[in-house]
Short mmCIF file of the N, C-alpha and C atoms (twelve columns), coordinates in Angstrom:
data_MODEL
# 
_entry.id   MODEL 
# 
loop_
_atom_site.group_PDB 
_atom_site.id 
_atom_site.type_symbol 
_atom_site.label_atom_id 
_atom_site.label_alt_id 
_atom_site.label_comp_id 
_atom_site.label_asym_id 
_atom_site.label_seq_id 
_atom_site.Cartn_x 
_atom_site.Cartn_y 
_atom_site.Cartn_z 
_atom_site.pdbx_PDB_model_num 
ATOM 1   N N  . UNK A 1   2.786   -8.500  9.599   1 
ATOM 2   C CA . UNK A 1   2.050   -7.256  9.597   1 
ATOM 3   C C  . UNK A 1   0.773   -7.469  8.784   1 
ATOM 4   N N  . UNK A 2   -0.245  -6.725  9.151   1 
ATOM 5   C CA . UNK A 2   -1.475  -6.778  8.372   1 
ATOM 6   C C  . UNK A 2   -1.620  -5.475  7.586   1 
ATOM 7   N N  . UNK A 3   -2.462  -5.514  6.570   1 
ATOM 8   C CA . UNK A 3   -2.582  -4.395  5.650   1 
ATOM 9   C C  . UNK A 3   -2.981  -3.095  6.346   1 
ATOM 10  N N  . UNK A 4   -3.895  -3.159  7.290   1 
ATOM 11  C CA . UNK A 4   -4.305  -1.927  7.978   1 
ATOM 12  C C  . UNK A 4   -3.116  -1.289  8.710   1 
ATOM 13  N N  . UNK A 5   -2.227  -2.097  9.284   1 
ATOM 14  C CA . UNK A 5   -1.036  -1.559  9.957   1 
ATOM 15  C C  . UNK A 5   -0.108  -0.875  8.957   1 
ATOM 16  N N  . UNK A 6   0.096   -1.512  7.818   1 
ATOM 17  C CA . UNK A 6   0.957   -0.924  6.794   1 
ATOM 18  C C  . UNK A 6   0.394   0.414   6.324   1 
ATOM 19  N N  . UNK A 7   -0.915  0.475   6.153   1 
ATOM 20  C CA . UNK A 7   -1.559  1.711   5.701   1 
ATOM 21  C C  . UNK A 7   -1.445  2.796   6.762   1 
ATOM 22  N N  . UNK A 8   -1.818  2.479   7.981   1 
ATOM 23  C CA . UNK A 8   -1.848  3.493   9.045   1 
ATOM 24  C C  . UNK A 8   -0.451  3.951   9.465   1 
ATOM 25  N N  . UNK A 9   0.560   3.129   9.200   1 
ATOM 26  C CA . UNK A 9   1.941   3.486   9.546   1 
ATOM 27  C C  . UNK A 9   2.734   3.988   8.341   1 
ATOM 28  N N  . UNK A 10  2.033   4.374   7.287   1 
ATOM 29  C CA . UNK A 10  2.711   4.756   6.044   1 
ATOM 30  C C  . UNK A 10  3.671   5.922   6.230   1 
ATOM 31  N N  . UNK A 11  3.427   6.787   7.196   1 
ATOM 32  C CA . UNK A 11  4.295   7.947   7.408   1 
ATOM 33  C C  . UNK A 11  5.652   7.551   7.992   1 
ATOM 34  N N  . UNK A 12  5.790   6.312   8.445   1 
ATOM 35  C CA . UNK A 12  7.054   5.847   9.020   1 
ATOM 36  C C  . UNK A 12  8.099   5.493   7.961   1 
ATOM 37  N N  . UNK A 13  7.703   5.501   6.697   1 
ATOM 38  C CA . UNK A 13  8.604   5.104   5.616   1 
ATOM 39  C C  . UNK A 13  9.002   6.334   4.811   1 
ATOM 40  N N  . UNK A 14  10.293  6.450   4.564   1 
ATOM 41  C CA . UNK A 14  10.805  7.582   3.803   1 
ATOM 42  C C  . UNK A 14  11.583  7.031   2.616   1 
ATOM 43  N N  . UNK A 15  11.115  7.366   1.428   1 
ATOM 44  C CA . UNK A 15  11.814  6.948   0.217   1 
ATOM 45  C C  . UNK A 15  13.064  7.797   0.014   1 
ATOM 46  N N  . UNK A 16  14.032  7.218   -0.662  1 
ATOM 47  C CA . UNK A 16  15.249  7.925   -1.040  1 
ATOM 48  C C  . UNK A 16  15.450  7.713   -2.539  1 
ATOM 49  N N  . UNK A 17  16.541  8.214   -3.058  1 
ATOM 50  C CA . UNK A 17  16.839  7.975   -4.471  1 
ATOM 51  C C  . UNK A 17  17.158  6.503   -4.727  1 
ATOM 52  N N  . UNK A 18  17.604  5.801   -3.689  1 
ATOM 53  C CA . UNK A 18  17.989  4.393   -3.846  1 
ATOM 54  C C  . UNK A 18  16.896  3.406   -3.444  1 
ATOM 55  N N  . UNK A 19  15.954  3.840   -2.602  1 
ATOM 56  C CA . UNK A 19  14.944  2.931   -2.058  1 
ATOM 57  C C  . UNK A 19  13.547  3.518   -2.214  1 
ATOM 58  N N  . UNK A 20  12.658  2.715   -2.771  1 
ATOM 59  C CA . UNK A 20  11.242  3.073   -2.896  1 
ATOM 60  C C  . UNK A 20  10.458  1.996   -2.144  1 
ATOM 61  N N  . UNK A 21  9.661   2.406   -1.189  1 
ATOM 62  C CA . UNK A 21  8.872   1.460   -0.402  1 
ATOM 63  C C  . UNK A 21  7.546   1.164   -1.101  1 
ATOM 64  N N  . UNK A 22  7.201   -0.109  -1.154  1 
ATOM 65  C CA . UNK A 22  5.942   -0.536  -1.758  1 
ATOM 66  C C  . UNK A 22  5.307   -1.611  -0.898  1 
ATOM 67  N N  . UNK A 23  3.992   -1.576  -0.841  1 
ATOM 68  C CA . UNK A 23  3.247   -2.585  -0.076  1 
ATOM 69  C C  . UNK A 23  2.820   -3.705  -1.005  1 
ATOM 70  N N  . UNK A 24  3.042   -4.911  -0.543  1 
ATOM 71  C CA . UNK A 24  2.536   -6.112  -1.196  1 
ATOM 72  C C  . UNK A 24  1.661   -6.812  -0.161  1 
ATOM 73  N N  . UNK A 25  0.539   -7.358  -0.601  1 
ATOM 74  C CA . UNK A 25  -0.391  -7.981  0.341   1 
ATOM 75  C C  . UNK A 25  -0.996  -9.238  -0.276  1 
ATOM 76  N N  . UNK A 26  -1.553  -10.062 0.590   1 
ATOM 77  C CA . UNK A 26  -2.266  -11.257 0.139   1 
ATOM 78  C C  . UNK A 26  -3.755  -10.939 0.061   1 
ATOM 79  N N  . UNK A 27  -4.383  -11.481 -0.940  1 
ATOM 80  C CA . UNK A 27  -5.833  -11.339 -1.062  1 
ATOM 81  C C  . UNK A 27  -6.517  -12.440 -0.253  1 
ATOM 82  N N  . UNK A 28  -7.646  -12.108 0.328   1 
ATOM 83  C CA . UNK A 28  -8.497  -13.085 1.025   1 
ATOM 84  C C  . UNK A 28  -9.777  -13.200 0.220   1 
ATOM 85  N N  . UNK A 29  -10.035 -14.383 -0.310  1 
ATOM 86  C CA . UNK A 29  -11.208 -14.597 -1.167  1 
ATOM 87  C C  . UNK A 29  -11.241 -13.580 -2.303  1 
ATOM 88  N N  . UNK A 30  -10.069 -13.302 -2.883  1 
ATOM 89  C CA . UNK A 30  -9.975  -12.416 -4.033  1 
ATOM 90  C C  . UNK A 30  -9.947  -10.931 -3.730  1 
ATOM 91  N N  . UNK A 31  -9.920  -10.558 -2.443  1 
ATOM 92  C CA . UNK A 31  -9.966  -9.144  -2.080  1 
ATOM 93  C C  . UNK A 31  -8.856  -8.802  -1.099  1 
ATOM 94  N N  . UNK A 32  -8.396  -7.551  -1.192  1 
ATOM 95  C CA . UNK A 32  -7.539  -7.020  -0.148  1 
ATOM 96  C C  . UNK A 32  -8.453  -6.593  0.998   1 
ATOM 97  N N  . UNK A 33  -8.121  -7.013  2.197   1 
ATOM 98  C CA . UNK A 33  -8.924  -6.688  3.378   1 
ATOM 99  C C  . UNK A 33  -8.019  -6.067  4.439   1 
ATOM 100 N N  . UNK A 34  -8.593  -5.333  5.384   1 
ATOM 101 C CA . UNK A 34  -7.772  -4.720  6.430   1 
ATOM 102 C C  . UNK A 34  -6.873  -5.724  7.157   1 
ATOM 103 N N  . UNK A 35  -7.342  -6.960  7.307   1 
ATOM 104 C CA . UNK A 35  -6.559  -7.971  8.024   1 
ATOM 105 C C  . UNK A 35  -5.727  -8.868  7.099   1 
ATOM 106 N N  . UNK A 36  -5.641  -8.509  5.807   1 
ATOM 107 C CA . UNK A 36  -4.803  -9.271  4.886   1 
ATOM 108 C C  . UNK A 36  -3.340  -9.169  5.319   1 
ATOM 109 N N  . UNK A 37  -2.617  -10.251 5.151   1 
ATOM 110 C CA . UNK A 37  -1.190  -10.246 5.452   1 
ATOM 111 C C  . UNK A 37  -0.487  -9.294  4.482   1 
ATOM 112 N N  . UNK A 38  0.446   -8.490  4.985   1 
ATOM 113 C CA . UNK A 38  1.106   -7.487  4.148   1 
ATOM 114 C C  . UNK A 38  2.589   -7.366  4.476   1 
ATOM 115 N N  . UNK A 39  3.344   -6.895  3.486   1 
ATOM 116 C CA . UNK A 39  4.768   -6.623  3.631   1 
ATOM 117 C C  . UNK A 39  5.064   -5.272  3.002   1 
ATOM 118 N N  . UNK A 40  6.005   -4.555  3.568   1 
ATOM 119 C CA . UNK A 40  6.519   -3.342  2.931   1 
ATOM 120 C C  . UNK A 40  7.915   -3.690  2.427   1 
ATOM 121 N N  . UNK A 41  8.067   -3.663  1.111   1 
ATOM 122 C CA . UNK A 41  9.352   -3.998  0.507   1 
ATOM 123 C C  . UNK A 41  10.111  -2.731  0.139   1 
ATOM 124 N N  . UNK A 42  11.412  -2.787  0.305   1 
ATOM 125 C CA . UNK A 42  12.295  -1.718  -0.150  1 
ATOM 126 C C  . UNK A 42  12.803  -2.112  -1.526  1 
ATOM 127 N N  . UNK A 43  12.378  -1.380  -2.543  1 
ATOM 128 C CA . UNK A 43  12.741  -1.702  -3.916  1 
ATOM 129 C C  . UNK A 43  13.647  -0.616  -4.490  1 
ATOM 130 N N  . UNK A 44  14.534  -1.025  -5.359  1 
ATOM 131 C CA . UNK A 44  15.398  -0.072  -6.047  1 
ATOM 132 C C  . UNK A 44  14.623  0.517   -7.232  1 
ATOM 133 N N  . UNK A 45  15.074  1.645   -7.746  1 
ATOM 134 C CA . UNK A 45  14.421  2.192   -8.945  1 
ATOM 135 C C  . UNK A 45  14.420  1.189   -10.106 1 
ATOM 136 N N  . UNK A 46  15.485  0.410   -10.223 1 
ATOM 137 C CA . UNK A 46  15.550  -0.601  -11.284 1 
ATOM 138 C C  . UNK A 46  14.475  -1.667  -11.088 1 
ATOM 139 N N  . UNK A 47  14.273  -2.084  -9.851  1 
ATOM 140 C CA . UNK A 47  13.233  -3.075  -9.577  1 
ATOM 141 C C  . UNK A 47  11.848  -2.509  -9.864  1 
ATOM 142 N N  . UNK A 48  11.654  -1.216  -9.595  1 
ATOM 143 C CA . UNK A 48  10.355  -0.595  -9.838  1 
ATOM 144 C C  . UNK A 48  10.020  -0.542  -11.328 1 
ATOM 145 N N  . UNK A 49  11.026  -0.629  -12.169 1 
ATOM 146 C CA . UNK A 49  10.790  -0.644  -13.616 1 
ATOM 147 C C  . UNK A 49  10.397  -2.032  -14.112 1 
ATOM 148 N N  . UNK A 50  10.611  -3.044  -13.294 1 
ATOM 149 C CA . UNK A 50  10.238  -4.415  -13.656 1 
ATOM 150 C C  . UNK A 50  8.738   -4.599  -13.464 1 
ATOM 151 N N  . UNK A 51  8.220   -5.676  -14.022 1 
ATOM 152 C CA . UNK A 51  6.826   -6.017  -13.754 1 
ATOM 153 C C  . UNK A 51  6.710   -6.356  -12.275 1 
ATOM 154 N N  . UNK A 52  5.732   -5.757  -11.608 1 
ATOM 155 C CA . UNK A 52  5.597   -5.960  -10.170 1 
ATOM 156 C C  . UNK A 52  5.204   -7.392  -9.826  1 
ATOM 157 N N  . UNK A 53  4.590   -8.092  -10.759 1 
ATOM 158 C CA . UNK A 53  4.261   -9.504  -10.515 1 
ATOM 159 C C  . UNK A 53  5.541   -10.335 -10.415 1 
ATOM 160 N N  . UNK A 54  6.565   -9.958  -11.149 1 
ATOM 161 C CA . UNK A 54  7.847   -10.666 -11.067 1 
ATOM 162 C C  . UNK A 54  8.507   -10.388 -9.721  1 
ATOM 163 N N  . UNK A 55  8.424   -9.155  -9.250  1 
ATOM 164 C CA . UNK A 55  8.944   -8.817  -7.921  1 
ATOM 165 C C  . UNK A 55  8.254   -9.678  -6.875  1 
ATOM 166 N N  . UNK A 56  6.933   -9.782  -6.970  1 
ATOM 167 C CA . UNK A 56  6.171   -10.580 -6.004  1 
ATOM 168 C C  . UNK A 56  6.604   -12.045 -6.051  1 
ATOM 169 N N  . UNK A 57  6.798   -12.576 -7.240  1 
ATOM 170 C CA . UNK A 57  7.198   -13.982 -7.381  1 
ATOM 171 C C  . UNK A 57  8.575   -14.249 -6.792  1 
ATOM 172 N N  . UNK A 58  9.467   -13.271 -6.883  1 
ATOM 173 C CA . UNK A 58  10.839  -13.503 -6.420  1 
ATOM 174 C C  . UNK A 58  11.072  -13.079 -4.972  1 
ATOM 175 N N  . UNK A 59  10.349  -12.078 -4.490  1 
ATOM 176 C CA . UNK A 59  10.621  -11.550 -3.149  1 
ATOM 177 C C  . UNK A 59  9.553   -11.893 -2.117  1 
ATOM 178 N N  . UNK A 60  8.332   -12.167 -2.565  1 
ATOM 179 C CA . UNK A 60  7.254   -12.412 -1.592  1 
ATOM 180 C C  . UNK A 60  6.156   -13.259 -2.236  1 
ATOM 181 N N  . UNK A 61  6.479   -14.482 -2.527  1 
ATOM 182 C CA . UNK A 61  5.559   -15.405 -3.194  1 
ATOM 183 C C  . UNK A 61  4.223   -15.474 -2.464  1 
ATOM 184 N N  . UNK A 62  3.145   -15.369 -3.199  1 
ATOM 185 C CA . UNK A 62  1.809   -15.413 -2.617  1 
ATOM 186 C C  . UNK A 62  1.232   -14.035 -2.339  1 
ATOM 187 N N  . UNK A 63  2.073   -13.009 -2.465  1 
ATOM 188 C CA . UNK A 63  1.636   -11.636 -2.255  1 
ATOM 189 C C  . UNK A 63  1.459   -10.959 -3.608  1 
ATOM 190 N N  . UNK A 64  0.665   -9.889  -3.624  1 
ATOM 191 C CA . UNK A 64  0.475   -9.088  -4.821  1 
ATOM 192 C C  . UNK A 64  0.786   -7.635  -4.502  1 
ATOM 193 N N  . UNK A 65  1.199   -6.921  -5.530  1 
ATOM 194 C CA . UNK A 65  1.437   -5.493  -5.373  1 
ATOM 195 C C  . UNK A 65  0.148   -4.829  -4.906  1 
ATOM 196 N N  . UNK A 66  0.278   -3.946  -3.914  1 
ATOM 197 C CA . UNK A 66  -0.871  -3.187  -3.409  1 
ATOM 198 C C  . UNK A 66  -0.742  -1.714  -3.774  1 
ATOM 199 N N  . UNK A 67  0.321   -1.044  -3.323  1 
ATOM 200 C CA . UNK A 67  0.476   0.386   -3.583  1 
ATOM 201 C C  . UNK A 67  1.872   0.826   -3.171  1 
ATOM 202 N N  . UNK A 68  2.396   1.825   -3.859  1 
ATOM 203 C CA . UNK A 68  3.659   2.423   -3.451  1 
ATOM 204 C C  . UNK A 68  3.389   3.341   -2.263  1 
ATOM 205 N N  . UNK A 69  4.316   3.374   -1.329  1 
ATOM 206 C CA . UNK A 69  4.130   4.167   -0.111  1 
ATOM 207 C C  . UNK A 69  3.953   5.654   -0.416  1 
ATOM 208 N N  . UNK A 70  4.726   6.208   -1.347  1 
ATOM 209 C CA . UNK A 70  4.594   7.651   -1.603  1 
ATOM 210 C C  . UNK A 70  3.215   7.999   -2.155  1 
ATOM 211 N N  . UNK A 71  2.616   7.110   -2.931  1 
ATOM 212 C CA . UNK A 71  1.248   7.324   -3.428  1 
ATOM 213 C C  . UNK A 71  0.278   7.241   -2.255  1 
ATOM 214 N N  . UNK A 72  0.470   6.244   -1.421  1 
ATOM 215 C CA . UNK A 72  -0.363  6.077   -0.230  1 
ATOM 216 C C  . UNK A 72  -0.271  7.297   0.678   1 
ATOM 217 N N  . UNK A 73  0.925   7.799   0.902   1 
ATOM 218 C CA . UNK A 73  1.108   8.965   1.775   1 
ATOM 219 C C  . UNK A 73  0.348   10.182  1.249   1 
ATOM 220 N N  . UNK A 74  0.413   10.420  -0.042  1 
ATOM 221 C CA . UNK A 74  -0.313  11.554  -0.628  1 
ATOM 222 C C  . UNK A 74  -1.818  11.389  -0.468  1 
ATOM 223 N N  . UNK A 75  -2.312  10.200  -0.758  1 
ATOM 224 C CA . UNK A 75  -3.748  9.944   -0.642  1 
ATOM 225 C C  . UNK A 75  -4.186  10.026  0.822   1 
ATOM 226 N N  . UNK A 76  -3.377  9.487   1.710   1 
ATOM 227 C CA . UNK A 76  -3.660  9.522   3.147   1 
ATOM 228 C C  . UNK A 76  -3.778  10.969  3.632   1 
ATOM 229 N N  . UNK A 77  -2.844  11.816  3.200   1 
ATOM 230 C CA . UNK A 77  -2.891  13.239  3.580   1 
ATOM 231 C C  . UNK A 77  -4.192  13.887  3.120   1 
ATOM 232 N N  . UNK A 78  -4.637  13.543  1.929   1 
ATOM 233 C CA . UNK A 78  -5.903  14.088  1.425   1 
ATOM 234 C C  . UNK A 78  -7.083  13.622  2.274   1 
ATOM 235 N N  . UNK A 79  -7.057  12.372  2.712   1 
ATOM 236 C CA . UNK A 79  -8.171  11.843  3.525   1 
ATOM 237 C C  . UNK A 79  -8.256  12.535  4.882   1 
ATOM 238 N N  . UNK A 80  -7.118  12.955  5.405   1 
ATOM 239 C CA . UNK A 80  -7.110  13.615  6.715   1 
ATOM 240 C C  . UNK A 80  -7.915  14.917  6.706   1 
ATOM 241 N N  . UNK A 81  -8.104  15.487  5.540   1 
ATOM 242 C CA . UNK A 81  -8.828  16.752  5.400   1 
ATOM 243 C C  . UNK A 81  -10.342 16.565  5.275   1 
ATOM 244 N N  . UNK A 82  -10.792 15.322  5.162   1 
ATOM 245 C CA . UNK A 82  -12.212 15.048  4.922   1 
ATOM 246 C C  . UNK A 82  -12.832 14.453  6.185   1 
ATOM 247 N N  . UNK A 83  -13.848 15.088  6.672   1 
ATOM 248 C CA . UNK A 83  -14.508 14.680  7.918   1 
ATOM 249 C C  . UNK A 83  -14.953 13.219  7.895   1 
ATOM 250 N N  . UNK A 84  -15.453 12.779  6.768   1 
ATOM 251 C CA . UNK A 84  -15.974 11.408  6.627   1 
ATOM 252 C C  . UNK A 84  -14.919 10.336  6.929   1 
ATOM 253 N N  . UNK A 85  -13.639 10.684  6.787   1 
ATOM 254 C CA . UNK A 85  -12.566 9.699   6.940   1 
ATOM 255 C C  . UNK A 85  -11.709 9.958   8.172   1 
ATOM 256 N N  . UNK A 86  -12.301 10.431  9.236   1 
ATOM 257 C CA . UNK A 86  -11.557 10.699  10.468  1 
ATOM 258 C C  . UNK A 86  -11.154 9.409   11.190  1 
ATOM 259 N N  . UNK A 87  -11.977 8.366   11.108  1 
ATOM 260 C CA . UNK A 87  -11.643 7.124   11.814  1 
ATOM 261 C C  . UNK A 87  -10.623 6.316   11.008  1 
ATOM 262 N N  . UNK A 88  -9.782  5.586   11.720  1 
ATOM 263 C CA . UNK A 88  -8.790  4.749   11.050  1 
ATOM 264 C C  . UNK A 88  -9.448  3.712   10.154  1 
ATOM 265 N N  . UNK A 89  -10.544 3.116   10.619  1 
ATOM 266 C CA . UNK A 89  -11.234 2.097   9.815   1 
ATOM 267 C C  . UNK A 89  -11.700 2.670   8.485   1 
ATOM 268 N N  . UNK A 90  -12.256 3.869   8.508   1 
ATOM 269 C CA . UNK A 90  -12.742 4.513   7.274   1 
ATOM 270 C C  . UNK A 90  -11.582 4.834   6.335   1 
ATOM 271 N N  . UNK A 91  -10.464 5.302   6.887   1 
ATOM 272 C CA . UNK A 91  -9.283  5.591   6.067   1 
ATOM 273 C C  . UNK A 91  -8.793  4.309   5.387   1 
ATOM 274 N N  . UNK A 92  -8.685  3.242   6.159   1 
ATOM 275 C CA . UNK A 92  -8.193  1.965   5.624   1 
ATOM 276 C C  . UNK A 92  -9.124  1.462   4.528   1 
ATOM 277 N N  . UNK A 93  -10.416 1.483   4.768   1 
ATOM 278 C CA . UNK A 93  -11.382 1.017   3.766   1 
ATOM 279 C C  . UNK A 93  -11.264 1.820   2.476   1 
ATOM 280 N N  . UNK A 94  -11.147 3.136   2.598   1 
ATOM 281 C CA . UNK A 94  -11.080 3.994   1.402   1 
ATOM 282 C C  . UNK A 94  -9.776  3.776   0.640   1 
ATOM 283 N N  . UNK A 95  -8.680  3.590   1.343   1 
ATOM 284 C CA . UNK A 95  -7.397  3.373   0.676   1 
ATOM 285 C C  . UNK A 95  -7.384  2.023   -0.027  1 
ATOM 286 N N  . UNK A 96  -7.955  1.007   0.586   1 
ATOM 287 C CA . UNK A 96  -8.053  -0.302  -0.075  1 
ATOM 288 C C  . UNK A 96  -8.885  -0.171  -1.350  1 
ATOM 289 N N  . UNK A 97  -10.000 0.536   -1.260  1 
ATOM 290 C CA . UNK A 97  -10.841 0.754   -2.445  1 
ATOM 291 C C  . UNK A 97  -10.030 1.472   -3.528  1 
ATOM 292 N N  . UNK A 98  -9.321  2.517   -3.138  1 
ATOM 293 C CA . UNK A 98  -8.505  3.275   -4.090  1 
ATOM 294 C C  . UNK A 98  -7.473  2.366   -4.764  1 
ATOM 295 N N  . UNK A 99  -6.775  1.564   -3.980  1 
ATOM 296 C CA . UNK A 99  -5.736  0.689   -4.532  1 
ATOM 297 C C  . UNK A 99  -6.309  -0.327  -5.518  1 
ATOM 298 N N  . UNK A 100 -7.488  -0.825  -5.227  1 
ATOM 299 C CA . UNK A 100 -8.079  -1.845  -6.088  1 
ATOM 300 C C  . UNK A 100 -8.744  -1.281  -7.342  1 
ATOM 301 N N  . UNK A 101 -9.346  -0.111  -7.227  1 
ATOM 302 C CA . UNK A 101 -10.197 0.361   -8.320  1 
ATOM 303 C C  . UNK A 101 -9.773  1.675   -8.968  1 
ATOM 304 N N  . UNK A 102 -8.982  2.498   -8.280  1 
ATOM 305 C CA . UNK A 102 -8.677  3.825   -8.815  1 
ATOM 306 C C  . UNK A 102 -7.209  4.062   -9.133  1 
ATOM 307 N N  . UNK A 103 -6.323  3.305   -8.530  1 
ATOM 308 C CA . UNK A 103 -4.882  3.563   -8.694  1 
ATOM 309 C C  . UNK A 103 -4.404  3.121   -10.071 1 
# 
């Protein structure tokens, strides 16, 4: 899966008390890009309390934490209300920016 797919399909994931979905992705030349390789991991609450770099090292070597799905879903819902972010490309670009600089 690529990062743009994980972002645009974020509504397909439902967290429970036992499972929290989080995106991990690979950087290309030091940046997360729409076409970066990505994974959605199902993590337990206990795992979420660990350092996310340790999760990446043990479950998806070469990937870095990108964003938790529930955070992404909330931000995505907010973008749907703004005319400037109607296109999928614009939504993906803004969410990547948010994950890197604002989250």
